[in-house]
Tab-separated table of C-alpha atoms in Angstrom:
chain	number	residue	atom	x	y	z
A	88	MET	CA	21.831	-13.173	25.293
A	89	VAL	CA	18.416	-14.213	24.319
A	90	ALA	CA	15.734	-11.636	24.576
A	91	LEU	CA	12.670	-12.557	26.737
A	92	THR	CA	9.281	-12.100	25.467
A	93	ALA	CA	6.162	-11.082	27.277
A	94	LYS	CA	3.906	-13.977	28.662
A	95	PRO	CA	0.342	-14.187	28.629
A	96	THR	CA	-1.529	-12.368	31.486
A	97	ILE	CA	-2.288	-14.719	34.404
A	98	PRO	CA	-5.146	-13.688	36.621
A	99	ILE	CA	-4.574	-13.678	40.215
A	100	LEU	CA	-7.755	-13.345	42.346
A	101	ASN	CA	-7.738	-11.738	45.877
A	102	CYS	CA	-10.587	-10.936	48.370
A	103	SER	CA	-10.850	-7.213	47.732
A	104	MET	CA	-9.043	-6.734	44.432
A	105	ASN	CA	-8.125	-8.425	41.126
A	106	ILE	CA	-4.619	-8.681	39.998
A	107	SER	CA	-3.148	-9.770	36.796
A	108	LYS	CA	0.490	-10.390	36.232
A	109	GLU	CA	2.417	-10.053	33.078
A	110	THR	CA	6.079	-11.170	32.736
A	111	LEU	CA	8.072	-8.406	30.859
A	112	PRO	CA	11.702	-8.645	29.546
A	113	LYS	CA	14.748	-8.339	31.848
A	114	ASN	CA	13.221	-9.536	35.140
A	115	THR	CA	10.428	-7.022	35.292
A	116	LEU	CA	6.836	-7.901	36.193
A	117	LYS	CA	3.810	-5.818	35.382
A	118	PHE	CA	0.608	-6.076	37.479
A	119	THR	CA	-2.769	-4.561	36.565
A	120	VAL	CA	-4.655	-4.063	39.610
A	121	THR	CA	-8.512	-3.578	39.641
A	122	ILE	CA	-10.176	-2.373	42.844
A	123	PRO	CA	-14.020	-2.749	42.897
A	124	SER	CA	-16.133	0.381	43.169
A	125	GLU	CA	-17.593	-0.897	46.400
A	126	VAL	CA	-14.249	-1.223	47.968
A	127	LEU	CA	-13.366	2.390	46.907
A	128	ALA	CA	-16.645	3.525	48.344
A	129	GLU	CA	-15.765	1.934	51.651
A	130	ASN	CA	-12.367	3.446	51.555
A	131	ARG	CA	-13.793	6.861	50.676
A	132	ALA	CA	-16.114	6.883	53.669
A	133	HIS	CA	-13.244	5.913	55.870
A	134	VAL	CA	-11.148	8.711	54.620
A	135	ILE	CA	-14.064	11.333	54.893
A	136	LYS	CA	-14.381	10.152	58.524
A	137	GLU	CA	-10.717	10.658	59.294
A	138	ILE	CA	-10.710	14.081	57.678
A	139	ALA	CA	-13.872	15.112	59.610
A	140	GLY	CA	-12.246	14.061	62.907
A	141	ASN	CA	-9.443	16.555	62.273
A	142	SER	CA	-11.453	19.350	60.724
A	143	LYS	CA	-12.588	22.688	62.133
A	144	VAL	CA	-15.854	23.856	60.623
A	145	ASP	CA	-17.374	27.047	61.587
A	146	GLY	CA	-20.329	26.407	64.171
A	147	PHE	CA	-18.904	23.043	65.191
A	148	ARG	CA	-16.276	21.956	67.602
A	149	LYS	CA	-13.019	20.494	65.957
A	150	GLY	CA	-13.932	16.980	64.750
A	151	HIS	CA	-17.691	17.162	65.451
A	152	ALA	CA	-18.891	18.450	62.175
A	153	PRO	CA	-21.158	16.029	60.271
A	154	ASN	CA	-19.366	14.054	57.590
A	155	ALA	CA	-21.624	15.296	54.874
A	156	ILE	CA	-20.776	19.001	55.620
A	157	VAL	CA	-17.157	18.323	55.836
A	158	GLU	CA	-17.331	16.353	52.579
A	159	SER	CA	-18.877	19.348	50.778
A	160	LYS	CA	-16.181	21.638	51.970
A	161	ILE	CA	-13.005	19.578	51.270
A	162	ASP	CA	-10.998	19.384	48.026
A	163	GLU	CA	-11.889	16.301	46.036
A	164	GLU	CA	-8.174	15.882	45.034
A	165	LYS	CA	-7.194	15.587	48.691
A	166	VAL	CA	-9.737	12.882	49.208
A	167	LEU	CA	-8.603	10.893	46.239
A	168	SER	CA	-4.926	11.301	47.414
A	169	GLU	CA	-5.683	10.044	50.849
A	170	MET	CA	-7.756	7.107	49.404
A	171	LEU	CA	-4.577	6.150	47.432
A	172	ASN	CA	-2.428	6.442	50.602
A	173	HIS	CA	-4.711	4.058	52.360
A	174	LEU	CA	-4.996	1.473	49.421
A	175	LEU	CA	-1.478	1.431	48.175
A	176	PRO	CA	0.214	-0.603	51.118
A	177	ASN	CA	-2.431	-3.232	50.621
A	178	VAL	CA	-2.047	-3.207	46.844
A	179	LEU	CA	1.793	-3.475	47.181
A	180	SER	CA	1.491	-6.232	49.876
A	181	GLU	CA	-0.649	-8.416	47.545
A	182	ILE	CA	1.841	-7.676	44.614
A	183	GLN	CA	4.769	-8.846	46.812
A	184	LYS	CA	2.803	-12.095	47.467
A	185	ALA	CA	2.105	-12.444	43.739
A	186	SER	CA	5.760	-11.811	42.679
A	187	VAL	CA	7.012	-15.064	44.363
A	188	THR	CA	10.591	-13.788	44.038
A	189	ILE	CA	12.394	-10.676	45.711
A	190	ILE	CA	11.439	-7.222	44.534
A	191	ILE	CA	14.769	-5.236	44.209
A	192	ALA	CA	13.531	-1.760	43.399
A	193	GLU	CA	10.773	0.626	44.248
A	194	PRO	CA	7.514	-0.227	42.304
A	195	ARG	CA	6.653	2.069	39.316
A	196	ILE	CA	2.946	2.904	39.889
A	197	LYS	CA	0.748	4.429	37.172
A	198	ILE	CA	-3.038	5.411	37.883
A	199	VAL	CA	-4.833	4.184	34.872
A	200	LYS	CA	-8.342	5.018	36.213
A	201	PHE	CA	-9.406	6.244	39.716
A	202	GLU	CA	-12.898	7.805	39.878
A	203	VAL	CA	-15.733	7.568	42.473
A	204	GLY	CA	-18.503	5.180	41.580
A	205	MET	CA	-16.262	3.105	39.131
A	206	ASP	CA	-13.860	0.378	39.591
A	207	ALA	CA	-10.297	1.769	39.929
A	208	GLU	CA	-7.346	0.487	37.788
A	209	LEU	CA	-3.627	0.808	38.568
A	210	SER	CA	-0.589	-0.416	36.738
A	211	VAL	CA	2.501	-1.447	38.831
A	212	GLU	CA	5.795	-2.596	37.320
A	213	VAL	CA	8.433	-4.117	39.681
A	214	ALA	CA	11.999	-5.322	39.283
A	215	VAL	CA	12.636	-8.676	40.589
A	216	ARG	CA	15.780	-10.375	41.563
A	217	PRO	CA	17.611	-11.902	38.524
A	218	GLU	CA	18.731	-15.491	38.190
A	219	VAL	CA	22.610	-15.666	37.962
A	220	THR	CA	24.394	-18.345	35.857
A	221	ILE	CA	28.021	-18.743	36.386
A	222	GLY	CA	30.035	-21.601	34.747
A	223	ASP	CA	33.693	-22.506	35.308
A	224	TRP	CA	34.541	-19.028	36.637
A	225	ARG	CA	38.053	-19.988	37.831
A	226	THR	CA	39.074	-21.011	34.380
A	227	ALA	CA	37.532	-17.794	32.934
A	228	LEU	CA	39.567	-15.657	35.248
A	229	LYS	CA	42.733	-17.592	34.898
A	230	ASP	CA	45.733	-15.295	34.306
A	231	SER	CA	43.864	-12.123	35.294
A	232	LYS	CA	46.463	-9.288	35.147
A	233	SER	CA	45.096	-7.433	38.048
A	234	LYS	CA	42.375	-7.287	40.760
A	235	ASP	CA	40.423	-4.814	38.587
A	236	ASP	CA	40.943	-7.096	35.696
A	237	ALA	CA	39.626	-10.054	37.522
A	238	VAL	CA	36.440	-8.216	38.675
A	239	ALA	CA	35.858	-6.977	35.178
A	240	LYS	CA	36.087	-10.504	33.723
A	241	ILE	CA	33.728	-11.995	36.300
A	242	VAL	CA	31.218	-9.205	35.652
A	243	ASP	CA	31.274	-9.915	31.913
A	244	PHE	CA	31.512	-13.718	32.313
A	245	ALA	CA	28.345	-14.256	34.334
A	246	VAL	CA	24.822	-14.299	32.643
A	247	LEU	CA	22.144	-12.335	34.129
A	248	GLU	CA	19.646	-9.674	33.055
A	249	ILE	CA	18.821	-6.755	35.486
A	250	SER	CA	15.456	-4.864	35.251
A	251	ASP	CA	15.895	-1.383	33.813
A	252	LEU	CA	13.864	-0.210	36.756
A	253	ALA	CA	16.502	-1.322	39.139
A	254	VAL	CA	19.250	0.276	37.069
A	255	GLU	CA	17.348	3.518	36.762
A	256	GLU	CA	16.821	3.513	40.754
A	257	GLU	CA	20.540	2.825	41.393
A	258	THR	CA	21.562	5.495	38.785
A	259	ASN	CA	19.250	8.159	40.401
A	260	ARG	CA	20.749	7.215	43.784
A	261	ALA	CA	24.242	7.718	42.509
A	262	LEU	CA	23.327	10.986	40.750
A	263	GLY	CA	21.638	12.283	43.868
A	264	ARG	CA	24.861	11.792	45.820
A	265	LEU	CA	26.798	13.623	43.046
A	266	LEU	CA	24.242	16.469	43.217
A	267	ASN	CA	24.681	16.767	47.005
A	268	GLN	CA	28.482	16.961	46.530
A	269	ILE	CA	28.126	19.583	43.718
A	270	GLU	CA	25.712	21.752	45.905
A	271	LYS	CA	28.303	21.759	48.663
A	272	LEU	CA	30.846	22.990	46.378
A	273	GLY	CA	28.551	25.830	45.332
A	274	ILE	CA	28.670	25.019	41.633
A	275	THR	CA	26.072	24.243	39.138
A	276	VAL	CA	25.674	20.861	37.358
A	277	ASP	CA	26.428	22.434	34.107
A	278	ALA	CA	29.545	23.957	35.481
A	279	TYR	CA	30.662	20.539	37.024
A	280	ALA	CA	29.916	18.832	33.653
A	281	THR	CA	31.963	21.305	31.788
A	282	SER	CA	34.922	21.027	34.207
A	283	GLN	CA	34.837	17.244	33.359
A	284	ASN	CA	34.740	17.983	29.587
A	285	LYS	CA	31.451	16.184	29.409
A	286	THR	CA	27.828	17.002	28.638
A	287	ILE	CA	25.157	16.282	31.231
A	288	ASP	CA	23.675	13.538	28.982
A	289	LYS	CA	27.182	12.005	28.868
A	290	LEU	CA	27.475	12.084	32.772
A	291	LYS	CA	24.045	10.440	33.118
A	292	GLU	CA	25.211	7.698	30.626
A	293	GLU	CA	28.458	6.979	32.385
A	294	TYR	CA	26.563	6.821	35.839
A	295	LYS	CA	24.007	4.446	34.322
A	296	GLU	CA	26.759	2.078	33.127
A	297	ARG	CA	28.548	2.225	36.593
A	298	ALA	CA	25.251	1.554	38.206
A	299	GLU	CA	24.441	-1.611	36.053
A	300	LYS	CA	28.082	-2.940	36.697
A	301	SER	CA	27.699	-2.367	40.378
A	302	LEU	CA	24.273	-4.314	40.459
A	303	ARG	CA	25.828	-7.096	38.277
A	304	LEU	CA	28.659	-7.469	40.640
A	305	SER	CA	26.460	-7.489	43.702
A	306	PHE	CA	24.184	-10.200	42.265
A	307	ILE	CA	27.272	-12.244	41.147
A	308	LEU	CA	28.947	-12.020	44.475
A	309	ASP	CA	25.764	-13.452	46.260
A	310	LYS	CA	25.634	-16.350	43.659
A	311	LEU	CA	29.340	-17.133	44.143
A	312	ALA	CA	28.817	-17.193	47.933
A	313	ASP	CA	26.188	-19.716	47.458
A	314	MET	CA	28.174	-21.728	44.843
A	315	GLU	CA	31.345	-21.798	47.010
A	316	LYS	CA	29.473	-22.216	50.231
A	317	ILE	CA	30.905	-19.090	51.987
A	318	GLU	CA	30.091	-18.979	55.570
A	319	VAL	CA	30.366	-15.996	57.961
A	320	THR	CA	30.163	-17.071	61.561
A	321	GLU	CA	29.090	-15.311	64.758
A	322	ASP	CA	32.761	-15.141	65.784
A	323	ASP	CA	33.545	-13.383	62.487
A	324	ILE	CA	30.796	-10.921	63.174
A	325	LYS	CA	31.916	-10.283	66.753
A	326	ALA	CA	35.522	-9.857	65.796
A	327	ALA	CA	34.596	-7.210	63.105
A	328	ILE	CA	32.469	-5.295	65.617
A	329	ASN	CA	35.121	-5.572	68.301
A	330	ALA	CA	37.763	-4.227	65.774
A	331	THR	CA	35.755	-0.878	65.696
A	332	PRO	CA	37.844	1.497	67.867
A	333	ASP	CA	34.842	3.903	68.777
A	334	GLU	CA	32.953	2.445	71.881
A	335	SER	CA	29.735	4.148	70.978
A	336	LEU	CA	29.917	2.817	67.392
A	337	ARG	CA	30.464	-0.661	68.603
A	338	ALA	CA	27.425	-0.359	70.851
A	339	SER	CA	25.246	0.815	67.977
A	340	LEU	CA	26.471	-2.324	65.864
A	341	GLN	CA	24.970	-4.930	68.302
A	342	ASN	CA	21.415	-5.014	66.893
A	343	ASP	CA	20.215	-7.642	64.545
A	344	GLU	CA	19.847	-5.449	61.494
A	345	GLN	CA	23.471	-4.071	61.802
A	346	LYS	CA	24.739	-7.627	62.373
A	347	TRP	CA	23.071	-8.810	59.234
A	348	TYR	CA	24.632	-5.978	57.274
A	349	ILE	CA	28.127	-6.878	58.745
A	350	LYS	CA	27.502	-10.479	57.739
A	351	GLU	CA	26.682	-9.422	54.176
A	352	VAL	CA	29.778	-7.269	53.873
A	353	LEU	CA	31.990	-9.905	55.365
A	354	LYS	CA	30.582	-12.635	53.045
A	355	ARG	CA	31.144	-10.501	49.962
A	356	ASN	CA	34.703	-9.498	51.163
A	357	LYS	CA	35.437	-13.434	51.253
A	358	VAL	CA	34.157	-13.836	47.786
A	359	MET	CA	36.188	-10.896	46.562
A	360	GLU	CA	39.206	-12.542	47.880
A	361	LEU	CA	38.429	-15.652	45.919
A	362	ILE	CA	38.195	-13.610	42.860
A	363	TYR	CA	41.471	-11.698	43.593
A	364	GLY	CA	43.138	-15.173	43.912
A	365	SER	CA	42.781	-15.702	40.321
A	366	VAL	CA	45.274	-12.793	39.601
A	367	SER	CA	48.546	-14.094	38.071
A	368	PRO	CA	51.338	-14.179	40.661
A	369	ASN	CA	53.618	-12.386	38.138
A	370	SER	CA	51.249	-9.397	37.731
A	371	ASN	CA	52.136	-6.089	39.054
């Protein structure tokens, strides 16, 4: 697979901030965000006013102390933290617009400079949805020995690059589930790793490999669904909901979000059946 090289920075101007975008390898974008000092000053004044409205200062009723007195008593770190909390949603909203494609993992945010009286600078890296290239996949999967073999072949056959940020997030999510299970068993991570005849680093490496394969398969299934024009009808969704024996659960599956999730699951199941169809009839 040909490695990607970083492309020149492209300025993207917005009304209250300046954002430049750089394309990094493996479907990762890096944004450098500059927020003008005057915008910071307005944001700071708003934060101070909010804090003052919820503060109790001796000699004043709650929320009635002058902003100047409140400002002299509060922790500057708290002010800066609240300023970030106010600014970040707007920053991330602008980055989503500038990304053009779909962001598939939580942004990685680094504060480069954030001081009162100066322009602020943030660095934000995001993972975006990869392009998937699949050729004559039916021929590639011909004579697969088992369902697992067919899935492994399609994962290796398709061409795509997934951002390390997305792989890291998926790995951490899986490790988090493992840690919860280990805690319920009342044992330490070291003890669990020893019971598996592995080091903690080896466990992390294996979970990272699984995470990348899982993400690859997910994007491949979506691409195949488009290529093969796989459709899921409203009747399919209704049948899946009605097949749920629990009445209260059936009722909870009626909203649009749940129906969308059911549709995606059914679509991917149909694609998996196509892949399984490549398994040799004489296989065990």
